[in-house]
């Protein structure tokens, strides 16, 4: 075994002792294909990835910034050059390299160009001559590796190792974004199984990460028509139109209002990391009984799966129990720390598969141990810088939110003022009409008073005449009977006339009082209208005062863990940690189990989708997941269960599968 050399080089990649410089993001400039072609420089060019890669988050072209000849953008001076294209999750980078360029030199230039410092999670992936995906070896020349011969040579920059907990480990925004895009792509392509209700909730976070807060004025029906948001399996299994899916996603999208795009990506990953297949690399293996099985390698350890079930591991070995890993030809051996336990032995179909398993085991184990040690100075500095940047971004967002809120308040007051002004205008028009009516009433009242006065004068005159007649009647005792009768008749007529006039005066008097009351009411309304008009300027003054205030506001690649291509054996001793290491899954629970709000959201989504579910289109994975849920199992409960008992018992269980 080449344990010393291989182990050191693998550890160098994972721990950062490979002297990868902590570089800042490369210099940015607007992209122009003409200028690039004219100068002969090779730089980052715009790409058109699939819809699920397209994120309008700081995707900008850059010019390579390296300590090399800028005219040729070569990695090392002199010698024959070879064109290389590296595809990240959201862009393409092109370089010209020399025959002597190593995988590490290429990897270093990539991370320098994109401004990535958390290099220990990542690697360069390529398709070999047999069509298999392989990780580049850092300490071997690129041209000596089994890269498919193309011009340019094609590489993918991908996450090779996953954190145990994204919230605790991912520091830089670029790291978060690369993980988010890669995991999202794996879920949408069904490489990671995701139940329908979780898929819809994740889609709502993806929309928040891409488009920000939901705005009904901008994000109308059909806005998400061109976005790939759900696995095809999920849409096929439910009798729902695209508009219904969009409405369901939008309803949950509105719940995330005010969430930063980076926070939406983090929430996406926090939910995704609880999926059973998240971060697991699967390899076909056989035990000594020649039973076909799956080996799963992830950040928490090694798990064994039955051939027809990648969701539910049957046996688990945490990294803390493993002392040494090695292989000889197709035989892979794992030595437990428990010396009483037998070696854990399995067989891979090809030697190259064992090399990949070894590299992943070495890297994951090194990261596992590193997490349980104090942070290095570099990591502490990165975390401090990330905290400062996040605080600055939050402060900027809060300032923007305050400005938006102030503007909304001002606009609301302006609208209230305009509405009030319109109401007062209408009231003034009504008051003007009332005033004209009151003036007409006053004129009629004056005429009525004049008539009343005339009637009273006439009444007084008739009463005087009647009084004179009554006096004559008293004095005419000696008057002839005929004359007396005539006088009495005249007196009766005069009395009737006086009575009639008195009645007319009473009627006119009543009418006059009514008119006086109407005039008083009209004058009261007129006074109220005048008061409203006088008060109309007050809202305007308040509005101007608020608007004028706040004058300063502005509207890894593969460490050579395995030996060279010609070698058929390899291995390494794994570093021992403290004896009191706690199994990370011992007390771990899923986010849905810890977060009642998320639990209720998923429950509501599941109930909504159940009404349109087409059970005839269920896959084997769906049935396995439903059975696991029925039995109360989740990712961490299963891991705790399969790690019970001593190592020997679990090795024996594996041999008997």
XYZ file of C-alpha atoms in Angstrom:
657
model
C 0.000 0.000 0.000
C 1.106 3.554 -0.704
C -0.456 4.803 2.468
C 1.978 7.549 3.422
C 2.309 9.305 0.087
C -1.321 8.893 -0.890
C -2.687 9.913 2.478
C -0.539 13.041 2.687
C -1.547 14.226 -0.744
C -5.231 13.601 -0.109
C -4.999 15.353 3.242
C -3.180 18.258 1.622
C -6.119 18.911 -0.663
C -8.718 18.630 2.053
C -6.989 20.620 4.775
C -5.765 23.408 2.552
C -2.087 22.558 3.152
C -1.673 22.406 -0.623
C -0.793 26.131 -0.521
C -3.834 27.178 -2.516
C -3.706 30.968 -2.301
C -6.581 32.812 -0.689
C -7.404 34.971 -3.691
C -9.954 37.686 -4.218
C -12.481 37.609 -7.091
C -11.014 38.248 -10.514
C -11.267 41.645 -12.197
C -14.670 42.135 -13.863
C -15.449 43.854 -17.135
C -18.366 43.964 -19.618
C -18.022 41.112 -22.104
C -17.438 41.788 -25.782
C -16.845 38.904 -28.183
C -15.241 41.222 -30.721
C -12.677 42.642 -28.342
C -11.857 39.192 -27.016
C -11.320 37.787 -30.478
C -9.282 40.773 -31.556
C -6.900 40.601 -28.641
C -6.553 36.829 -28.707
C -7.221 36.644 -24.973
C -9.184 33.794 -23.515
C -11.456 34.760 -20.677
C -14.725 33.943 -19.049
C -17.425 34.084 -21.657
C -21.174 34.236 -21.403
C -22.892 30.891 -21.573
C -26.465 29.793 -22.046
C -26.976 26.963 -19.569
C -30.273 25.100 -19.130
C -33.132 26.989 -17.553
C -32.537 25.444 -14.149
C -28.994 26.883 -14.132
C -30.075 30.408 -15.043
C -29.994 32.589 -11.957
C -29.882 36.357 -12.189
C -27.419 36.498 -9.296
C -24.065 38.186 -10.006
C -23.438 36.284 -13.229
C -21.011 38.607 -14.999
C -18.208 37.970 -17.483
C -14.642 38.522 -16.301
C -11.190 38.792 -17.773
C -8.667 36.299 -16.463
C -6.459 37.828 -13.820
C -3.385 35.662 -13.384
C 0.351 35.965 -12.963
C 0.887 34.937 -16.565
C 1.246 36.492 -19.977
C -2.067 38.311 -20.523
C -1.729 38.073 -24.299
C -1.956 34.289 -24.298
C -3.567 33.716 -20.890
C -1.317 30.671 -20.514
C -0.870 28.956 -17.195
C 2.870 28.465 -17.610
C 5.170 30.254 -20.020
C 6.563 28.424 -23.048
C 5.732 25.118 -24.680
C 2.824 23.841 -26.731
C -0.564 25.097 -25.595
C -3.858 23.256 -25.251
C -7.273 24.868 -24.984
C -9.333 23.987 -21.909
C -12.965 24.791 -21.147
C -14.200 24.599 -17.557
C -17.966 24.722 -17.000
C -19.236 25.856 -13.625
C -22.909 25.725 -12.686
C -23.574 29.146 -14.242
C -20.722 30.057 -16.572
C -17.911 28.806 -18.796
C -14.224 29.613 -18.429
C -11.640 29.053 -21.138
C -7.894 28.786 -20.660
C -4.837 27.858 -22.656
C -2.574 25.474 -20.732
C 0.859 23.963 -21.306
C 1.731 20.304 -21.661
C 3.318 20.526 -18.206
C 0.312 22.119 -16.450
C -0.848 20.041 -13.485
C -4.392 19.499 -12.310
C -3.692 21.675 -9.280
C -2.473 24.584 -11.416
C -5.648 24.439 -13.490
C -7.803 24.080 -10.360
C -6.045 27.030 -8.698
C -6.670 29.257 -11.714
C -10.363 28.320 -11.784
C -10.968 29.103 -8.102
C -8.961 32.314 -8.437
C -11.046 33.408 -11.421
C -14.402 32.841 -9.725
C -13.204 34.163 -6.337
C -13.716 30.918 -4.404
C -11.806 30.274 -1.169
C -13.634 27.242 0.249
C -11.757 25.049 -2.205
C -11.879 21.859 -0.102
C -15.428 21.049 -1.218
C -14.754 21.174 -4.964
C -12.974 19.395 -7.780
C -12.642 19.257 -11.556
C -14.579 16.492 -13.227
C -14.075 15.095 -16.713
C -15.311 12.276 -18.932
C -12.599 9.679 -19.502
C -11.937 7.661 -22.647
C -14.376 4.961 -21.469
C -17.190 7.486 -20.972
C -17.061 7.488 -17.156
C -17.059 10.658 -15.034
C -13.742 11.011 -13.207
C -12.180 13.559 -10.855
C -8.946 15.167 -12.011
C -5.786 14.278 -10.068
C -4.253 17.447 -8.701
C -0.630 16.339 -8.628
C -0.582 14.842 -12.103
C -0.217 16.677 -15.408
C -3.531 17.357 -17.089
C -2.329 15.999 -20.438
C -1.276 12.696 -18.831
C -4.743 11.991 -17.459
C -7.345 9.973 -19.315
C -9.316 13.012 -20.490
C -11.477 12.513 -23.556
C -9.588 14.073 -26.447
C -11.534 17.135 -27.579
C -10.656 20.682 -28.497
C -11.042 22.334 -26.116
C -10.666 19.766 -23.342
C -13.874 19.717 -21.310
C -13.999 19.899 -17.507
C -16.792 20.517 -15.023
C -16.197 22.403 -11.786
C -18.401 20.645 -9.232
C -18.806 20.027 -5.518
C -17.063 16.757 -4.700
C -17.601 16.738 -0.946
C -20.679 17.926 0.939
C -20.927 19.612 4.348
C -22.630 17.858 7.236
C -24.720 20.973 7.883
C -24.843 23.715 5.265
C -25.867 26.372 7.787
C -22.736 25.798 9.886
C -20.126 25.193 7.189
C -20.806 27.209 4.042
C -19.151 30.600 4.408
C -18.843 32.445 1.100
C -21.806 33.482 -0.997
C -20.181 31.988 -4.117
C -19.845 28.633 -2.302
C -23.486 28.759 -1.256
C -24.566 29.558 -4.782
C -22.547 26.776 -6.405
C -23.932 24.209 -3.956
C -27.454 25.539 -4.416
C -27.309 25.285 -8.211
C -25.771 21.816 -8.146
C -28.245 20.405 -5.624
C -31.187 22.039 -7.399
C -30.103 20.502 -10.694
C -29.767 17.074 -9.053
C -33.293 17.344 -7.611
C -34.858 18.540 -10.871
C -33.169 15.733 -12.819
C -34.246 13.169 -10.173
C -30.673 12.248 -9.266
C -31.837 13.074 -5.740
C -35.318 11.765 -4.953
C -37.589 14.506 -3.597
C -41.259 13.927 -2.625
C -43.846 16.114 -4.409
C -44.769 18.337 -1.453
C -41.107 19.089 -0.725
C -40.512 19.761 -4.432
C -43.174 22.496 -4.457
C -41.798 24.134 -1.310
C -38.248 24.023 -2.699
C -39.519 25.534 -5.952
C -40.937 28.503 -4.027
C -37.518 29.140 -2.457
C -35.880 28.788 -5.880
C -38.210 31.464 -7.278
C -37.419 33.756 -4.329
C -33.692 33.204 -4.929
C -34.027 34.096 -8.598
C -36.696 36.810 -8.700
C -36.745 38.249 -5.189
C -40.003 39.312 -3.516
C -43.262 38.561 -5.274
C -44.750 41.668 -6.887
C -48.249 41.194 -8.370
C -47.709 44.163 -10.696
C -44.725 42.421 -12.318
C -45.173 38.729 -11.593
C -48.522 38.087 -13.226
C -49.977 34.792 -14.486
C -47.562 32.963 -16.762
C -44.505 34.697 -15.304
C -42.941 31.341 -14.346
C -43.868 29.609 -17.593
C -40.262 29.343 -18.787
C -38.737 28.373 -15.427
C -37.956 24.732 -14.746
C -39.098 24.348 -11.162
C -40.267 20.771 -10.560
C -38.991 17.279 -11.406
C -40.786 15.833 -14.419
C -41.826 12.871 -12.265
C -43.815 15.167 -9.953
C -45.727 16.918 -12.744
C -46.479 13.580 -14.432
C -47.933 12.129 -11.226
C -50.520 14.858 -10.668
C -53.482 15.916 -12.758
C -52.706 19.614 -12.577
C -52.248 22.171 -15.338
C -49.125 24.321 -15.562
C -51.178 27.305 -14.374
C -52.273 25.348 -11.290
C -48.680 24.382 -10.505
C -47.632 28.008 -10.937
C -50.385 29.208 -8.606
C -49.426 26.633 -5.980
C -45.766 27.663 -6.124
C -46.669 31.370 -6.133
C -48.827 30.966 -3.013
C -45.783 29.695 -1.108
C -43.471 32.182 -2.826
C -45.504 35.019 -1.290
C -44.747 33.555 2.158
C -41.034 34.349 1.671
C -41.478 38.111 1.236
C -38.531 40.081 2.607
C -36.130 37.128 2.416
C -32.713 37.833 0.894
C -31.789 35.814 -2.193
C -28.843 34.223 -0.351
C -31.122 33.304 2.564
C -33.567 31.697 0.126
C -30.727 29.575 -1.292
C -29.673 28.602 2.224
C -33.242 27.631 3.181
C -33.402 25.536 -0.004
C -30.233 23.657 0.980
C -31.302 23.250 4.626
C -34.419 21.422 3.441
C -32.609 19.522 0.667
C -29.895 18.169 2.985
C -32.560 16.177 4.847
C -33.383 14.224 1.669
C -32.125 10.646 1.852
C -30.019 10.782 -1.345
C -28.489 14.224 -0.741
C -24.678 14.207 -0.876
C -24.411 10.444 -1.361
C -22.093 8.915 -3.984
C -23.347 5.460 -4.935
C -21.127 2.603 -6.147
C -22.090 -0.883 -7.281
C -20.421 -3.493 -5.062
C -20.745 -7.176 -4.113
C -20.110 -8.943 -0.829
C -18.404 -12.319 -0.435
C -21.706 -14.050 -1.227
C -21.702 -12.175 -4.568
C -24.880 -10.269 -3.661
C -25.323 -7.083 -5.683
C -25.478 -4.070 -3.363
C -24.908 -0.311 -3.309
C -22.181 1.397 -1.306
C -23.061 4.964 -0.318
C -20.240 7.362 0.592
C -21.163 10.684 2.184
C -20.067 13.207 4.794
C -21.363 11.073 7.671
C -19.841 7.694 6.782
C -20.373 4.570 4.679
C -23.778 2.962 4.179
C -24.882 -0.249 2.492
C -28.070 -0.329 0.413
C -29.978 -3.153 -1.201
C -29.878 -3.130 -4.992
C -33.477 -1.978 -5.445
C -33.543 0.692 -2.698
C -31.225 3.716 -2.688
C -33.381 5.524 -0.119
C -33.090 3.229 2.888
C -29.615 2.098 3.986
C -29.472 -1.243 5.792
C -26.049 -1.045 7.464
C -23.989 2.000 8.443
C -20.401 2.692 9.451
C -19.617 6.222 10.719
C -16.192 7.632 9.914
C -15.276 7.563 13.597
C -15.254 3.726 13.507
C -12.899 3.378 10.515
C -9.107 3.100 10.968
C -7.738 2.150 7.544
C -9.027 1.801 3.984
C -7.254 0.083 1.091
C -7.855 -1.942 -2.040
C -6.055 -4.609 -4.018
C -7.329 -5.059 -7.540
C -11.143 -5.228 -7.253
C -11.100 -6.097 -3.550
C -11.722 -3.206 -1.144
C -10.864 -3.537 2.561
C -11.896 -1.353 5.480
C -10.276 -1.917 8.871
C -12.404 -0.850 11.842
C -10.950 0.821 14.923
C -12.435 -2.043 16.940
C -9.650 -4.627 16.629
C -12.044 -7.416 17.598
C -14.152 -6.735 14.533
C -13.265 -8.386 11.215
C -12.314 -6.345 8.165
C -15.180 -4.968 6.128
C -14.522 -6.368 2.627
C -16.404 -5.850 -0.630
C -15.700 -6.143 -4.336
C -16.056 -3.473 -7.020
C -16.597 -4.245 -10.718
C -13.388 -2.453 -11.802
C -10.147 -1.230 -10.244
C -10.854 2.353 -11.271
C -14.068 2.245 -9.201
C -12.037 1.300 -6.135
C -9.733 4.255 -6.775
C -12.713 6.616 -6.801
C -14.119 5.055 -3.634
C -10.756 5.415 -1.909
C -10.402 9.074 -2.906
C -13.916 9.903 -1.664
C -13.395 8.017 1.591
C -10.086 9.743 2.313
C -11.496 13.173 1.549
C -14.740 12.736 3.469
C -12.940 11.285 6.487
C -10.448 14.169 6.526
C -13.291 16.712 6.419
C -15.130 14.745 9.122
C -12.117 15.036 11.440
C -11.444 18.643 10.486
C -14.964 19.695 11.503
C -14.236 18.451 14.990
C -11.139 20.608 15.392
C -10.859 24.372 15.934
C -11.095 26.454 12.765
C -7.842 27.414 11.077
C -6.843 31.088 10.912
C -7.887 31.228 7.241
C -11.337 29.842 8.013
C -11.755 32.202 10.963
C -10.862 35.135 8.718
C -13.301 33.957 6.047
C -16.092 33.611 8.585
C -15.367 37.059 10.011
C -15.362 38.571 6.529
C -18.572 36.741 5.636
C -20.241 38.023 8.820
C -19.170 41.578 8.030
C -20.420 41.300 4.462
C -23.704 39.831 5.629
C -24.172 42.549 8.247
C -23.362 45.220 5.663
C -25.804 43.660 3.231
C -28.481 43.426 5.910
C -27.884 47.056 6.876
C -28.134 48.094 3.239
C -31.304 46.076 2.823
C -32.801 47.519 6.007
C -31.965 51.012 4.789
C -33.576 50.239 1.464
C -36.612 48.762 3.200
C -36.917 51.882 5.371
C -36.699 54.092 2.291
C -39.273 51.964 0.504
C -41.541 52.034 3.571
C -41.122 55.817 3.880
C -41.948 56.261 0.224
C -44.957 53.982 0.539
C -46.147 55.988 3.554
C -45.644 59.251 1.657
C -47.467 57.874 -1.370
C -50.246 56.615 0.887
C -50.576 60.026 2.547
C -50.481 61.697 -0.853
C -53.270 59.424 -2.014
C -55.225 60.085 1.177
C -54.711 63.817 0.666
C -55.891 63.622 -2.938
C -58.911 61.542 -1.929
C -59.707 63.966 0.882
C -59.270 66.933 -1.427
C -61.613 65.335 -3.932
C -64.143 64.691 -1.188
C -63.873 68.288 0.023
C -64.277 69.528 -3.527
C -67.453 67.500 -3.820
C -68.586 68.803 -0.437
C -67.823 72.374 -1.517
C -69.873 71.884 -4.653
C -72.718 70.548 -2.547
C -72.274 73.444 -0.113
C -72.339 75.925 -2.978
C -75.561 74.386 -4.187
C -76.926 74.532 -0.643
C -75.845 78.169 -0.396
C -77.678 79.081 -3.586
C -80.694 77.227 -2.311
C -80.426 79.062 1.029
C -80.193 82.399 -0.737
C -83.312 81.518 -2.719
C -85.011 80.561 0.518
C -84.010 83.890 2.058
C -85.490 85.744 -0.897
C -88.697 83.750 -0.570
C -88.693 84.361 3.161
C -88.296 88.086 2.655
C -91.194 88.051 0.198
C -93.204 85.990 2.635
C -92.406 88.413 5.453
C -93.451 91.315 3.271
C -96.752 89.605 2.486
C -97.194 88.718 6.143
C -96.626 92.321 7.157
C -99.173 93.508 4.571
C -101.683 90.914 5.784
C -101.177 92.023 9.378
C -101.693 95.649 8.417
C -104.840 94.702 6.506
C -106.023 92.642 9.490
C -105.421 95.549 11.812
C -107.362 97.848 9.480
C -110.308 95.437 9.308
C -110.263 95.013 13.076
C -110.393 98.807 13.475
C -113.295 98.975 11.032
C -115.067 96.191 12.928
C -114.459 98.035 16.185
C -115.972 101.196 14.704
C -119.007 99.234 13.515
C -119.457 97.664 16.930
C -119.316 101.121 18.477
C -121.909 102.438 16.024
C -124.066 99.433 16.867
C -123.923 100.324 20.559
C -124.848 103.915 19.788
C -127.762 103.021 17.491
C -130.308 101.887 20.041
C -132.773 104.300 18.617
C -131.968 103.253 15.028
C -134.629 101.866 12.837
C -134.899 98.129 12.776
C -134.031 97.926 9.088
C -130.914 99.991 9.518
C -129.921 97.998 12.552
C -130.307 94.716 10.701
C -128.183 96.042 7.850
C -125.475 97.140 10.280
C -125.455 93.742 11.984
C -125.129 92.094 8.590
C -122.150 94.292 7.794
C -120.615 93.478 11.165
C -120.955 89.709 10.524
C -119.368 90.121 7.087
C -116.573 92.162 8.576
C -116.026 89.531 11.303
C -115.797 86.808 8.683
C -113.331 88.888 6.706
C -111.246 89.489 9.836
C -111.322 85.746 10.627
C -110.247 84.905 7.061
C -107.413 87.388 7.151
C -106.375 86.097 10.597
C -106.175 82.567 9.199
C -104.080 83.778 6.261
C -101.753 85.558 8.659
C -101.421 82.369 10.751
C -100.606 80.308 7.633
C -98.074 82.831 6.438
C -96.579 83.003 9.918
C -96.172 79.207 10.023
C -94.601 79.213 6.543
C -92.275 81.997 7.625
C -91.072 80.045 10.666
C -90.437 76.986 8.484
C -88.462 79.081 6.024
C -86.475 80.597 8.879
C -85.521 77.107 10.115
C -84.453 76.095 6.596
C -82.380 79.240 6.262
C -80.681 78.552 9.589
C -79.902 74.956 8.487
C -78.548 76.240 5.188
C -76.365 78.765 6.995
C -75.050 76.000 9.303
C -74.097 73.867 6.310
C -72.488 76.875 4.717
C -70.402 77.446 7.850
C -69.356 73.748 7.899
C -68.326 73.901 4.252
C -66.254 76.992 4.931
C -64.539 75.212 7.867
C -63.745 72.175 5.689
C -62.291 74.396 3.028
C -60.124 76.127 5.616
C -58.876 72.750 6.904
C -58.027 71.491 3.416
C -54.486 72.866 3.599
C -53.528 70.898 6.735
C -52.905 67.441 5.077
C -50.810 69.145 2.410
C -48.535 70.703 5.028
C -48.080 67.355 6.782
C -47.278 65.628 3.496
C -44.670 68.206 2.533
C -43.052 67.984 5.947
C -42.684 64.197 5.698
C -41.441 64.286 2.127
C -38.878 66.936 2.890
C -37.384 65.102 5.884
C -34.370 62.777 5.790
C -32.308 64.733 3.339
C -29.473 62.191 3.298
C -31.669 59.288 2.194
C -31.459 58.093 -1.363
C -34.478 57.295 -3.280
C -10.604 20.054 -5.138
C -10.274 18.230 -7.267
C -9.184 14.710 -6.625
C -6.241 14.472 -4.305
C -4.113 11.582 -5.520
C -5.629 9.409 -2.828
C -5.457 6.486 -5.205
C -2.230 5.646 -6.904
C -1.404 6.187 -10.572
C -3.536 4.706 -13.327
C -1.254 1.723 -13.731
C -1.425 0.687 -10.064
C -3.992 -1.862 -8.903
C -3.694 -1.248 -5.171
C -3.753 1.660 -2.783
C -4.905 2.808 0.595
C -4.245 4.959 3.586
C -4.310 5.122 7.346
C -7.053 7.436 8.567
C -6.310 9.953 11.299
C -7.627 9.026 14.727
C -9.803 11.570 16.429
C -10.519 11.953 20.123
C -12.039 8.864 21.715
C -15.047 10.873 22.879
C -16.239 11.822 19.374
C -20.031 11.915 19.261
C -21.795 10.395 16.281
C -23.213 13.432 14.378
C -26.517 11.649 13.722
C -27.050 10.687 17.368
C -29.200 13.720 18.175
C -29.800 15.110 14.716
C -33.327 15.669 13.483
C -34.677 16.843 10.146
C -35.518 20.509 9.725
C -39.199 19.608 9.306
C -39.127 17.796 12.642
C -37.471 20.765 14.389
C -39.460 23.495 12.671
C -43.197 23.308 13.330
C -43.961 25.914 10.663
C -42.118 23.916 7.993
C -43.775 20.723 9.191
C -47.211 22.319 8.819
C -46.328 23.717 5.391
C -45.301 20.294 4.096
C -48.388 18.712 5.643
C -50.677 21.253 3.951
C -48.923 20.781 0.603
C -49.204 17.018 0.871
C -52.944 17.263 1.519
C -53.438 19.636 -1.427
C -51.485 17.439 -3.838
C -53.179 14.232 -2.672
C -56.416 15.339 -4.359
C -54.810 15.376 -7.812
C -52.384 12.467 -7.411
C -52.374 9.744 -10.079
C -51.282 6.613 -8.217
C -50.883 4.649 -11.454
C -47.776 6.725 -12.222
C -46.019 6.080 -8.925
C -42.386 5.024 -9.188
C -40.589 2.468 -7.036
C -38.939 5.352 -5.164
C -42.366 6.859 -4.386
C -43.573 3.573 -2.920
C -40.433 3.156 -0.813
C -40.704 6.740 0.455
C -44.388 6.324 1.314
C -43.639 3.146 3.256
C -40.803 4.849 5.144
C -43.128 7.718 6.091
C -45.813 5.259 7.167
C -43.333 3.557 9.486
C -42.164 6.906 10.893
C -38.673 6.745 9.391
C -36.633 9.673 8.123
C -32.997 10.101 7.097
C -31.505 10.491 10.574
C -33.751 7.991 12.353
C -32.701 5.410 9.773
C -28.998 6.253 10.187
C -29.279 5.916 13.971
C -31.006 2.564 13.585
C -28.470 1.038 11.175
C -25.502 2.097 13.357
C -26.739 0.264 16.430
C -24.735 -2.631 17.788
C -21.000 -3.215 17.627
C -18.961 -3.123 14.434
C -18.554 -6.914 14.304
C -22.304 -7.466 14.279
C -22.751 -5.018 11.401
C -19.898 -6.557 9.382
C -21.465 -9.991 9.865
C -24.817 -8.579 8.816
C -23.221 -7.235 5.630
C -21.615 -10.597 4.839
C -24.990 -12.321 5.186
C -26.895 -9.956 2.876
